[in-house]
mmCIF file of C-alpha atoms (C1' of nucleotides) in Angstrom:
data_model
loop_
_atom_site.group_PDB
_atom_site.id
_atom_site.type_symbol
_atom_site.label_atom_id
_atom_site.label_comp_id
_atom_site.label_asym_id
_atom_site.label_seq_id
_atom_site.Cartn_x
_atom_site.Cartn_y
_atom_site.Cartn_z
ATOM 1 C CA MET A 29 -25.616 26.774 87.496
ATOM 2 C CA GLU A 30 -23.844 24.740 85.160
ATOM 3 C CA GLU A 31 -25.401 21.518 84.605
ATOM 4 C CA ILE A 32 -24.132 18.780 82.482
ATOM 5 C CA PRO A 33 -26.305 17.240 79.966
ATOM 6 C CA ALA A 34 -27.906 13.421 81.211
ATOM 7 C CA ARG A 35 -27.674 12.149 77.890
ATOM 8 C CA LEU A 36 -23.591 13.124 78.303
ATOM 9 C CA SER A 37 -23.349 11.915 82.015
ATOM 10 C CA ALA A 38 -25.187 8.968 81.874
ATOM 11 C CA LYS A 39 -22.687 7.339 79.338
ATOM 12 C CA PRO A 40 -19.953 5.024 80.131
ATOM 13 C CA THR A 41 -17.614 6.525 77.527
ATOM 14 C CA TRP A 42 -18.262 10.113 78.736
ATOM 15 C CA LEU A 43 -17.577 8.868 82.181
ATOM 16 C CA ILE A 44 -14.442 6.995 81.477
ATOM 17 C CA THR A 45 -12.812 9.962 78.835
ATOM 18 C CA GLN A 46 -14.024 12.475 81.583
ATOM 19 C CA LEU A 47 -12.646 10.288 84.436
ATOM 20 C CA SER A 48 -9.331 10.078 82.532
ATOM 21 C CA VAL A 49 -8.716 13.757 82.105
ATOM 22 C CA HIS A 50 -9.027 14.056 85.970
ATOM 23 C CA ALA A 51 -6.648 10.758 86.455
ATOM 24 C CA HIS A 52 -4.329 12.016 83.955
ATOM 25 C CA ARG A 53 -4.315 15.360 85.383
ATOM 26 C CA LEU A 54 -3.436 14.099 88.851
ATOM 27 C CA ALA A 55 -0.736 11.399 87.872
ATOM 28 C CA THR A 56 0.732 14.286 85.530
ATOM 29 C CA GLU A 57 1.347 16.382 88.579
ATOM 30 C CA ALA A 58 2.566 13.811 90.593
ATOM 31 C CA PHE A 59 5.091 13.008 88.051
ATOM 32 C CA ALA A 60 5.876 16.611 87.524
ATOM 33 C CA GLU A 61 6.753 17.035 91.165
ATOM 34 C CA ALA A 62 9.755 14.268 90.628
ATOM 35 C CA GLY A 63 10.309 15.582 86.813
ATOM 36 C CA ALA A 64 9.040 13.027 84.984
ATOM 37 C CA HIS A 65 6.545 11.910 82.258
ATOM 38 C CA GLY A 66 3.973 9.486 82.093
ATOM 39 C CA TYR A 67 5.914 7.645 79.443
ATOM 40 C CA HIS A 68 8.963 7.255 82.206
ATOM 41 C CA TYR A 69 6.982 6.041 84.810
ATOM 42 C CA ARG A 70 5.656 3.264 82.499
ATOM 43 C CA ILE A 71 9.244 2.325 81.536
ATOM 44 C CA LEU A 72 11.149 2.632 84.703
ATOM 45 C CA THR A 73 8.376 0.119 86.332
ATOM 46 C CA ALA A 74 8.720 -2.400 83.153
ATOM 47 C CA LEU A 75 12.091 -2.319 83.687
ATOM 48 C CA ASP A 76 12.058 -2.864 87.616
ATOM 49 C CA GLU A 77 9.719 -5.736 87.339
ATOM 50 C CA PHE A 78 10.617 -7.773 84.255
ATOM 51 C CA GLY A 79 14.937 -6.779 84.280
ATOM 52 C CA VAL A 80 16.761 -5.718 81.068
ATOM 53 C CA ALA A 81 14.637 -5.500 78.141
ATOM 54 C CA SER A 82 15.238 -4.337 74.347
ATOM 55 C CA GLN A 83 13.335 -1.163 73.279
ATOM 56 C CA ALA A 84 11.121 -3.026 71.026
ATOM 57 C CA ASP A 85 9.836 -5.242 74.261
ATOM 58 C CA LEU A 86 9.339 -2.183 76.384
ATOM 59 C CA GLY A 87 7.314 -0.565 73.837
ATOM 60 C CA ARG A 88 4.932 -3.836 73.632
ATOM 61 C CA ARG A 89 4.780 -3.940 77.589
ATOM 62 C CA CYS A 90 3.911 -0.518 78.188
ATOM 63 C CA ASN A 91 1.910 -0.146 75.090
ATOM 64 C CA MET A 92 4.030 2.379 73.745
ATOM 65 C CA ASP A 93 5.099 3.139 70.029
ATOM 66 C CA ARG A 94 8.845 2.238 69.288
ATOM 67 C CA SER A 95 9.658 5.853 68.341
ATOM 68 C CA ASP A 96 8.261 7.405 71.874
ATOM 69 C CA VAL A 97 10.185 4.610 73.619
ATOM 70 C CA VAL A 98 13.426 5.882 71.930
ATOM 71 C CA ALA A 99 12.468 9.595 73.100
ATOM 72 C CA ALA A 100 12.013 8.752 76.725
ATOM 73 C CA ILE A 101 14.923 6.510 76.955
ATOM 74 C CA ASN A 102 17.238 9.095 75.377
ATOM 75 C CA GLU A 103 15.845 11.462 78.345
ATOM 76 C CA MET A 104 16.252 9.125 81.335
ATOM 77 C CA ALA A 105 19.492 8.112 79.958
ATOM 78 C CA ALA A 106 20.681 11.606 80.244
ATOM 79 C CA GLN A 107 19.129 11.499 83.702
ATOM 80 C CA GLY A 108 21.265 8.400 84.513
ATOM 81 C CA TYR A 109 18.272 6.514 85.321
ATOM 82 C CA VAL A 110 18.756 3.914 82.381
ATOM 83 C CA GLU A 111 21.718 2.683 80.358
ATOM 84 C CA ARG A 112 21.524 1.546 76.894
ATOM 85 C CA THR A 113 24.052 -1.114 75.730
ATOM 86 C CA PRO A 114 24.092 -2.631 72.777
ATOM 87 C CA ASP A 115 22.976 -6.799 72.718
ATOM 88 C CA PRO A 116 26.117 -8.794 71.852
ATOM 89 C CA ALA A 117 23.649 -11.509 70.747
ATOM 90 C CA ASP A 118 21.652 -9.158 68.438
ATOM 91 C CA ARG A 119 23.024 -6.468 67.058
ATOM 92 C CA ARG A 120 19.950 -4.701 66.216
ATOM 93 C CA ARG A 121 18.538 -4.778 69.510
ATOM 94 C CA ASN A 122 19.697 -2.309 72.813
ATOM 95 C CA LEU A 123 19.625 -3.456 75.666
ATOM 96 C CA VAL A 124 17.899 -1.121 78.208
ATOM 97 C CA SER A 125 18.887 -1.357 82.078
ATOM 98 C CA LEU A 126 17.766 -0.107 85.242
ATOM 99 C CA THR A 127 20.408 2.179 87.490
ATOM 100 C CA GLU A 128 20.532 2.350 91.033
ATOM 101 C CA THR A 129 19.314 5.695 90.914
ATOM 102 C CA GLY A 130 16.728 4.851 88.258
ATOM 103 C CA GLN A 131 15.344 2.163 90.509
ATOM 104 C CA GLN A 132 15.083 5.260 93.595
ATOM 105 C CA GLN A 133 13.376 6.980 90.696
ATOM 106 C CA GLN A 134 10.783 4.407 89.909
ATOM 107 C CA GLN A 135 10.209 4.483 93.869
ATOM 108 C CA ARG A 136 9.458 7.897 93.894
ATOM 109 C CA LEU A 137 7.107 7.928 90.930
ATOM 110 C CA GLU A 138 5.356 4.714 92.533
ATOM 111 C CA GLN A 139 4.524 7.086 95.630
ATOM 112 C CA SER A 140 3.462 10.137 94.192
ATOM 113 C CA LEU A 141 1.377 7.976 91.615
ATOM 114 C CA GLN A 142 -0.153 6.204 94.787
ATOM 115 C CA ARG A 143 -1.168 9.449 96.306
ATOM 116 C CA ALA A 144 -2.275 10.625 93.324
ATOM 117 C CA GLN A 145 -4.714 7.390 92.847
ATOM 118 C CA ASP A 146 -5.905 7.610 96.316
ATOM 119 C CA GLU A 147 -7.189 11.101 95.913
ATOM 120 C CA LEU A 148 -8.695 10.347 92.850
ATOM 121 C CA LEU A 149 -10.559 6.911 94.424
ATOM 122 C CA ALA A 150 -11.217 8.862 97.978
ATOM 123 C CA PRO A 151 -14.937 8.414 97.774
ATOM 124 C CA LEU A 152 -15.141 4.964 96.982
ATOM 125 C CA THR A 153 -14.646 2.313 99.688
ATOM 126 C CA ALA A 154 -12.197 -0.442 99.454
ATOM 127 C CA ALA A 155 -14.374 -2.937 98.290
ATOM 128 C CA GLU A 156 -16.062 -0.173 95.576
ATOM 129 C CA ARG A 157 -12.098 0.066 94.691
ATOM 130 C CA LYS A 158 -11.766 -3.134 94.201
ATOM 131 C CA THR A 159 -15.054 -3.761 92.038
ATOM 132 C CA LEU A 160 -14.261 -0.786 90.240
ATOM 133 C CA THR A 161 -10.609 -2.185 89.008
ATOM 134 C CA HIS A 162 -12.138 -5.844 88.557
ATOM 135 C CA LEU A 163 -14.719 -4.382 85.977
ATOM 136 C CA LEU A 164 -12.156 -1.846 84.456
ATOM 137 C CA HIS A 165 -9.888 -4.746 84.156
ATOM 138 C CA GLU A 166 -12.241 -7.087 82.445
ATOM 139 C CA VAL A 167 -13.059 -4.297 79.814
ATOM 140 C CA LEU A 168 -9.806 -3.666 78.717
ATOM 141 C CA THR A 169 -8.535 -7.201 78.449
ATOM 142 C CA HIS A 170 -11.463 -8.004 76.121
ATOM 143 C CA GLN A 171 -10.867 -4.732 74.227
ATOM 144 C CA ARG A 172 -7.206 -5.815 74.175
ATOM 145 C CA SER A 173 -8.012 -9.163 72.840
ATOM 146 C CA GLN A 174 -10.095 -7.366 70.074
ATOM 147 C CA ARG A 175 -6.818 -6.896 68.227
ATOM 148 C CA MET B 14 5.439 -12.455 75.131
ATOM 149 C CA GLU B 15 4.272 -9.058 75.705
ATOM 150 C CA GLU B 16 3.233 -9.261 79.327
ATOM 151 C CA ILE B 17 2.268 -5.941 81.417
ATOM 152 C CA PRO B 18 3.813 -4.936 84.106
ATOM 153 C CA ALA B 19 1.367 -5.911 87.350
ATOM 154 C CA ARG B 20 2.091 -2.581 89.091
ATOM 155 C CA LEU B 21 0.491 -0.891 85.923
ATOM 156 C CA SER B 22 -2.296 -3.056 85.155
ATOM 157 C CA ALA B 23 -3.196 -3.325 88.868
ATOM 158 C CA LYS B 24 -3.729 0.541 89.067
ATOM 159 C CA PRO B 25 -6.901 2.239 88.540
ATOM 160 C CA THR B 26 -5.217 5.217 86.922
ATOM 161 C CA TRP B 27 -3.572 3.286 84.764
ATOM 162 C CA LEU B 28 -6.884 1.074 83.812
ATOM 163 C CA ILE B 29 -8.699 4.429 83.198
ATOM 164 C CA THR B 30 -6.237 5.963 81.115
ATOM 165 C CA GLN B 31 -6.021 2.901 79.063
ATOM 166 C CA LEU B 32 -9.305 2.136 78.386
ATOM 167 C CA SER B 33 -9.925 5.951 77.786
ATOM 168 C CA VAL B 34 -7.994 5.136 74.645
ATOM 169 C CA HIS B 35 -10.301 2.461 73.803
ATOM 170 C CA ALA B 36 -13.458 4.485 74.314
ATOM 171 C CA HIS B 37 -11.870 7.592 72.747
ATOM 172 C CA ARG B 38 -10.784 5.426 69.547
ATOM 173 C CA LEU B 39 -14.571 3.758 69.480
ATOM 174 C CA ALA B 40 -16.257 7.017 69.869
ATOM 175 C CA THR B 41 -14.102 9.066 67.237
ATOM 176 C CA GLU B 42 -14.416 6.380 64.664
ATOM 177 C CA ALA B 43 -18.447 6.255 65.425
ATOM 178 C CA PHE B 44 -18.518 10.127 65.078
ATOM 179 C CA ALA B 45 -16.378 10.206 61.950
ATOM 180 C CA GLU B 46 -18.981 8.174 60.059
ATOM 181 C CA ALA B 47 -21.274 11.057 60.498
ATOM 182 C CA GLY B 48 -18.304 13.595 59.667
ATOM 183 C CA ALA B 49 -18.479 14.820 63.260
ATOM 184 C CA HIS B 50 -15.799 14.925 66.515
ATOM 185 C CA GLY B 51 -16.615 14.530 70.160
ATOM 186 C CA TYR B 52 -16.879 18.235 70.737
ATOM 187 C CA HIS B 53 -19.472 18.280 68.231
ATOM 188 C CA TYR B 54 -21.833 15.691 69.896
ATOM 189 C CA ARG B 55 -21.091 17.272 73.135
ATOM 190 C CA ILE B 56 -22.407 20.658 71.969
ATOM 191 C CA LEU B 57 -25.312 19.462 70.056
ATOM 192 C CA THR B 58 -26.381 17.077 72.767
ATOM 193 C CA ALA B 59 -26.523 20.393 75.431
ATOM 194 C CA LEU B 60 -28.423 22.179 72.679
ATOM 195 C CA ASP B 61 -30.712 19.582 72.105
ATOM 196 C CA GLU B 62 -31.178 19.104 76.132
ATOM 197 C CA PHE B 63 -31.309 22.495 77.508
ATOM 198 C CA GLY B 64 -32.141 24.582 74.461
ATOM 199 C CA VAL B 65 -30.322 27.978 72.922
ATOM 200 C CA ALA B 66 -27.354 28.804 74.974
ATOM 201 C CA SER B 67 -24.570 31.249 74.940
ATOM 202 C CA GLN B 68 -20.958 29.752 73.887
ATOM 203 C CA ALA B 69 -19.919 30.267 77.489
ATOM 204 C CA ASP B 70 -22.615 28.282 79.093
ATOM 205 C CA LEU B 71 -21.744 25.361 76.537
ATOM 206 C CA GLY B 72 -18.168 25.359 77.525
ATOM 207 C CA ARG B 73 -19.407 25.062 81.302
ATOM 208 C CA ARG B 74 -21.744 22.404 80.500
ATOM 209 C CA CYS B 75 -19.614 20.559 78.029
ATOM 210 C CA ASN B 76 -16.372 20.992 80.145
ATOM 211 C CA MET B 77 -14.904 22.650 77.209
ATOM 212 C CA ASP B 78 -12.495 25.507 77.030
ATOM 213 C CA ARG B 79 -14.047 28.624 75.649
ATOM 214 C CA SER B 80 -11.736 28.689 72.802
ATOM 215 C CA ASP B 81 -12.959 25.041 71.588
ATOM 216 C CA VAL B 82 -16.574 25.883 71.803
ATOM 217 C CA VAL B 83 -15.210 28.782 69.322
ATOM 218 C CA ALA B 84 -13.764 26.270 66.900
ATOM 219 C CA ALA B 85 -16.762 23.713 67.038
ATOM 220 C CA ILE B 86 -19.200 26.136 66.550
ATOM 221 C CA ASN B 87 -17.507 27.554 63.700
ATOM 222 C CA GLU B 88 -17.404 24.179 62.344
ATOM 223 C CA MET B 89 -21.062 23.220 63.063
ATOM 224 C CA ALA B 90 -22.540 26.215 61.802
ATOM 225 C CA ALA B 91 -20.585 25.982 58.352
ATOM 226 C CA GLN B 92 -22.404 22.637 58.355
ATOM 227 C CA GLY B 93 -25.661 24.049 58.927
ATOM 228 C CA TYR B 94 -25.883 22.377 62.156
ATOM 229 C CA VAL B 95 -26.084 25.538 64.459
ATOM 230 C CA GLU B 96 -26.795 29.238 64.550
ATOM 231 C CA ARG B 97 -25.236 31.910 66.198
ATOM 232 C CA THR B 98 -27.106 35.095 67.022
ATOM 233 C CA PRO B 99 -25.892 37.991 68.900
ATOM 234 C CA ASP B 100 -28.143 38.306 72.221
ATOM 235 C CA PRO B 101 -29.704 41.235 72.434
ATOM 236 C CA ALA B 102 -30.108 41.169 76.160
ATOM 237 C CA ASP B 103 -26.293 41.091 76.365
ATOM 238 C CA ARG B 104 -24.041 42.163 73.450
ATOM 239 C CA ARG B 105 -21.232 40.593 74.998
ATOM 240 C CA ARG B 106 -22.949 36.846 74.090
ATOM 241 C CA ASN B 107 -23.725 34.761 71.028
ATOM 242 C CA LEU B 108 -26.931 32.764 71.475
ATOM 243 C CA VAL B 109 -26.219 29.242 69.799
ATOM 244 C CA SER B 110 -29.103 27.429 68.433
ATOM 245 C CA LEU B 111 -29.701 24.249 67.157
ATOM 246 C CA THR B 112 -31.088 23.848 63.543
ATOM 247 C CA GLU B 113 -33.475 21.132 62.290
ATOM 248 C CA THR B 114 -30.457 19.201 60.409
ATOM 249 C CA GLY B 115 -28.847 19.843 63.468
ATOM 250 C CA GLN B 116 -31.190 18.022 65.568
ATOM 251 C CA GLN B 117 -30.923 15.083 62.971
ATOM 252 C CA GLN B 118 -27.302 15.132 63.299
ATOM 253 C CA GLN B 119 -27.439 14.817 66.959
ATOM 254 C CA GLN B 120 -29.510 12.019 66.579
ATOM 255 C CA ARG B 121 -27.269 9.970 64.068
ATOM 256 C CA LEU B 122 -24.400 10.794 66.369
ATOM 257 C CA GLU B 123 -26.479 9.304 69.542
ATOM 258 C CA GLN B 124 -27.304 5.996 67.937
ATOM 259 C CA SER B 125 -23.426 5.657 66.433
ATOM 260 C CA LEU B 126 -22.342 6.325 70.199
ATOM 261 C CA GLN B 127 -24.591 3.752 71.186
ATOM 262 C CA ARG B 128 -23.295 1.345 69.158
ATOM 263 C CA ALA B 129 -19.633 1.908 70.166
ATOM 264 C CA GLN B 130 -20.994 1.885 74.071
ATOM 265 C CA ASP B 131 -21.889 -1.764 73.198
ATOM 266 C CA GLU B 132 -18.737 -2.377 71.577
ATOM 267 C CA LEU B 133 -16.734 -1.388 74.623
ATOM 268 C CA LEU B 134 -18.837 -2.973 77.399
ATOM 269 C CA ALA B 135 -19.266 -5.923 75.398
ATOM 270 C CA PRO B 136 -17.690 -8.345 77.920
ATOM 271 C CA LEU B 137 -20.222 -6.870 80.829
ATOM 272 C CA THR B 138 -23.458 -8.228 82.180
ATOM 273 C CA ALA B 139 -26.353 -5.832 82.300
ATOM 274 C CA ALA B 140 -25.451 -5.241 86.074
ATOM 275 C CA GLU B 141 -21.995 -4.983 85.738
ATOM 276 C CA ARG B 142 -22.397 -2.174 83.657
ATOM 277 C CA LYS B 143 -24.672 -0.451 86.020
ATOM 278 C CA THR B 144 -22.477 -0.604 88.639
ATOM 279 C CA LEU B 145 -19.337 0.322 86.519
ATOM 280 C CA THR B 146 -21.553 3.435 85.592
ATOM 281 C CA HIS B 147 -22.347 4.242 89.150
ATOM 282 C CA LEU B 148 -18.825 3.805 90.414
ATOM 283 C CA LEU B 149 -17.539 6.037 87.289
ATOM 284 C CA HIS B 150 -20.248 8.705 88.120
ATOM 285 C CA GLU B 151 -19.557 8.788 91.956
ATOM 286 C CA VAL B 152 -15.828 9.001 91.739
ATOM 287 C CA LEU B 153 -16.243 11.735 88.565
ATOM 288 C CA THR B 154 -18.941 13.577 90.713
ATOM 289 C CA HIS B 155 -16.590 14.049 93.884
ATOM 290 C CA GLN B 156 -13.254 15.106 91.279
ATOM 291 C CA ARG B 157 -15.820 17.922 89.892
ATOM 292 C CA SER B 158 -16.503 19.105 93.460
ATOM 293 C CA GLN B 159 -13.056 19.403 94.155
ATOM 294 C CA ARG B 160 -12.261 22.130 91.766
ATOM 295 C "C1'" DC C 25 -18.015 56.811 87.572
ATOM 296 C "C1'" DC C 26 -14.681 53.508 87.769
ATOM 297 C "C1'" DT C 27 -12.998 48.781 88.905
ATOM 298 C "C1'" DA C 28 -13.983 44.234 87.759
ATOM 299 C "C1'" DT C 29 -15.702 40.617 85.712
ATOM 300 C "C1'" DT C 30 -17.529 38.378 81.685
ATOM 301 C "C1'" DC C 31 -17.543 36.981 76.672
ATOM 302 C "C1'" DG C 32 -15.791 35.972 72.467
ATOM 303 C "C1'" DT C 33 -11.816 35.214 69.702
ATOM 304 C "C1'" DT C 34 -6.960 34.390 68.256
ATOM 305 C "C1'" DG C 35 -3.128 32.108 68.745
ATOM 306 C "C1'" DG C 36 -0.275 29.171 70.977
ATOM 307 C "C1'" DT C 37 1.662 24.819 74.257
ATOM 308 C "C1'" DT C 38 1.481 20.232 75.990
ATOM 309 C "C1'" DC C 39 0.877 15.566 75.997
ATOM 310 C "C1'" DG C 40 -0.421 11.201 74.842
ATOM 311 C "C1'" DG C 41 -0.978 8.067 70.550
ATOM 312 C "C1'" DC C 42 0.000 7.252 65.979
ATOM 313 C "C1'" DC C 43 2.378 6.496 61.032
ATOM 314 C "C1'" DA C 44 5.867 6.450 57.298
ATOM 315 C "C1'" DA C 45 10.393 5.228 56.091
ATOM 316 C "C1'" DC C 46 15.176 4.649 56.451
ATOM 317 C "C1'" DG C 47 19.424 1.471 57.160
ATOM 318 C "C1'" DA C 48 21.478 -2.445 59.621
ATOM 319 C "C1'" DT C 49 20.512 -6.964 60.781
ATOM 320 C "C1'" DA C 50 18.435 -11.172 61.911
ATOM 321 C "C1'" DT C 51 15.627 -15.154 60.276
ATOM 322 C "C1'" DA C 52 13.241 -17.842 56.924
ATOM 323 C "C1'" DC C 53 12.219 -20.198 52.648
ATOM 324 C "C1'" DC C 54 14.034 -22.493 48.504
ATOM 325 C "C1'" DG D 19 24.394 -20.297 49.674
ATOM 326 C "C1'" DG D 20 21.400 -16.858 48.420
ATOM 327 C "C1'" DT D 21 17.550 -13.897 48.588
ATOM 328 C "C1'" DA D 22 13.205 -12.788 50.054
ATOM 329 C "C1'" DT D 23 10.795 -11.441 54.887
ATOM 330 C "C1'" DA D 24 10.548 -9.463 59.459
ATOM 331 C "C1'" DT D 25 12.406 -7.070 63.091
ATOM 332 C "C1'" DC D 26 15.041 -3.014 65.724
ATOM 333 C "C1'" DG D 27 16.280 1.661 66.487
ATOM 334 C "C1'" DT D 28 16.007 5.998 64.845
ATOM 335 C "C1'" DT D 29 14.460 10.026 62.815
ATOM 336 C "C1'" DG D 30 10.868 13.313 61.740
ATOM 337 C "C1'" DG D 31 6.412 14.293 61.344
ATOM 338 C "C1'" DC D 32 0.929 14.114 62.219
ATOM 339 C "C1'" DC D 33 -3.547 14.731 65.057
ATOM 340 C "C1'" DG D 34 -6.730 15.415 68.518
ATOM 341 C "C1'" DA D 35 -7.597 16.971 73.291
ATOM 342 C "C1'" DA D 36 -7.261 20.066 76.827
ATOM 343 C "C1'" DC D 37 -5.438 24.388 78.465
ATOM 344 C "C1'" DC D 38 -3.743 28.841 78.825
ATOM 345 C "C1'" DA D 39 -2.718 33.837 77.999
ATOM 346 C "C1'" DA D 40 -4.110 37.896 76.146
ATOM 347 C "C1'" DC D 41 -6.966 41.213 73.558
ATOM 348 C "C1'" DG D 42 -11.018 44.317 72.985
ATOM 349 C "C1'" DA D 43 -15.785 44.795 73.907
ATOM 350 C "C1'" DA D 44 -19.645 45.033 77.021
ATOM 351 C "C1'" DT D 45 -21.474 44.507 81.661
ATOM 352 C "C1'" DA D 46 -22.027 44.298 86.627
ATOM 353 C "C1'" DG D 47 -21.034 45.506 91.182
ATOM 354 C "C1'" DG D 48 -19.000 49.197 94.083
#
DNA sequence: CCTATTCGTTGGTTCGGCCAACGATATACC
DNA sequence: GGTATATCGTTGGCCGAACCAACGAATAGG
């Protein structure tokens, strides 16, 4: 019926980009249930893991552009998940901190994402998931080091 | 300096989406050298592999929306890589065919992509690449069967 | 015959990822 | 100390890939 060209389906770049579409769709749907976006999850998780940070730090940790951090923080501050206070030690900076409800939101998103994750990797055994994760990690860190 | 939250970098969805950014960038740069886009490569390859097809067929094979097929065909028809003729047997359809120069373009893109591919997977051995490809393929086909 | 379905096309939205520029501030160098 | 350089937050924009809704024309199925 709708066969895929072999030259496409044999290429890792094709597989990765196609799979990222599915992964992205699953993650987006999961986040949408909690009224959040991908950027929001990244920032909440970074704050939960490393504590208070400047917006620039968050951008670097979450691999986001500074301007996108601004927008995400605006939205989450309006929702009460995050607080923005000027850094007394460096008045260029804003210190972003996680609120109580922000932490709860992080946990909600964490669980939603976990479910999406399981759905995505359903056909793989635990060992295969580990192998896949390891290989992807390998390639990604190499790619990151290249620039 | 700019550490990445462990909860992110351990998640296949994160790894896949982040890696797809790199894969996509490498592929896009490779295609840009030949003045093409990712959608163009997909269609050219599908035509090369399966021969003449309707736009709707191309969309299904390349996993593209019909409307995006229209735009890509427009561009490639203007470049002379592809020809659009009405199907006499079904006047709703257009039959899209590959021209001589279109076939050459497909080969150019094929080679460019191969180079991007090698760059992306540089840190992996041949065996690891095979494993990765296999696992990705597994997950993707399962995902495709889900809808 | 008439209802669904398919096809190509137009026009629009969304989301993630970017870039350029700005004023304010901080750091480094001379 | 003063001056260049860099960083930070912010605004406002761009792009590409994916997708959706709706339309007229044409076909297929009952």
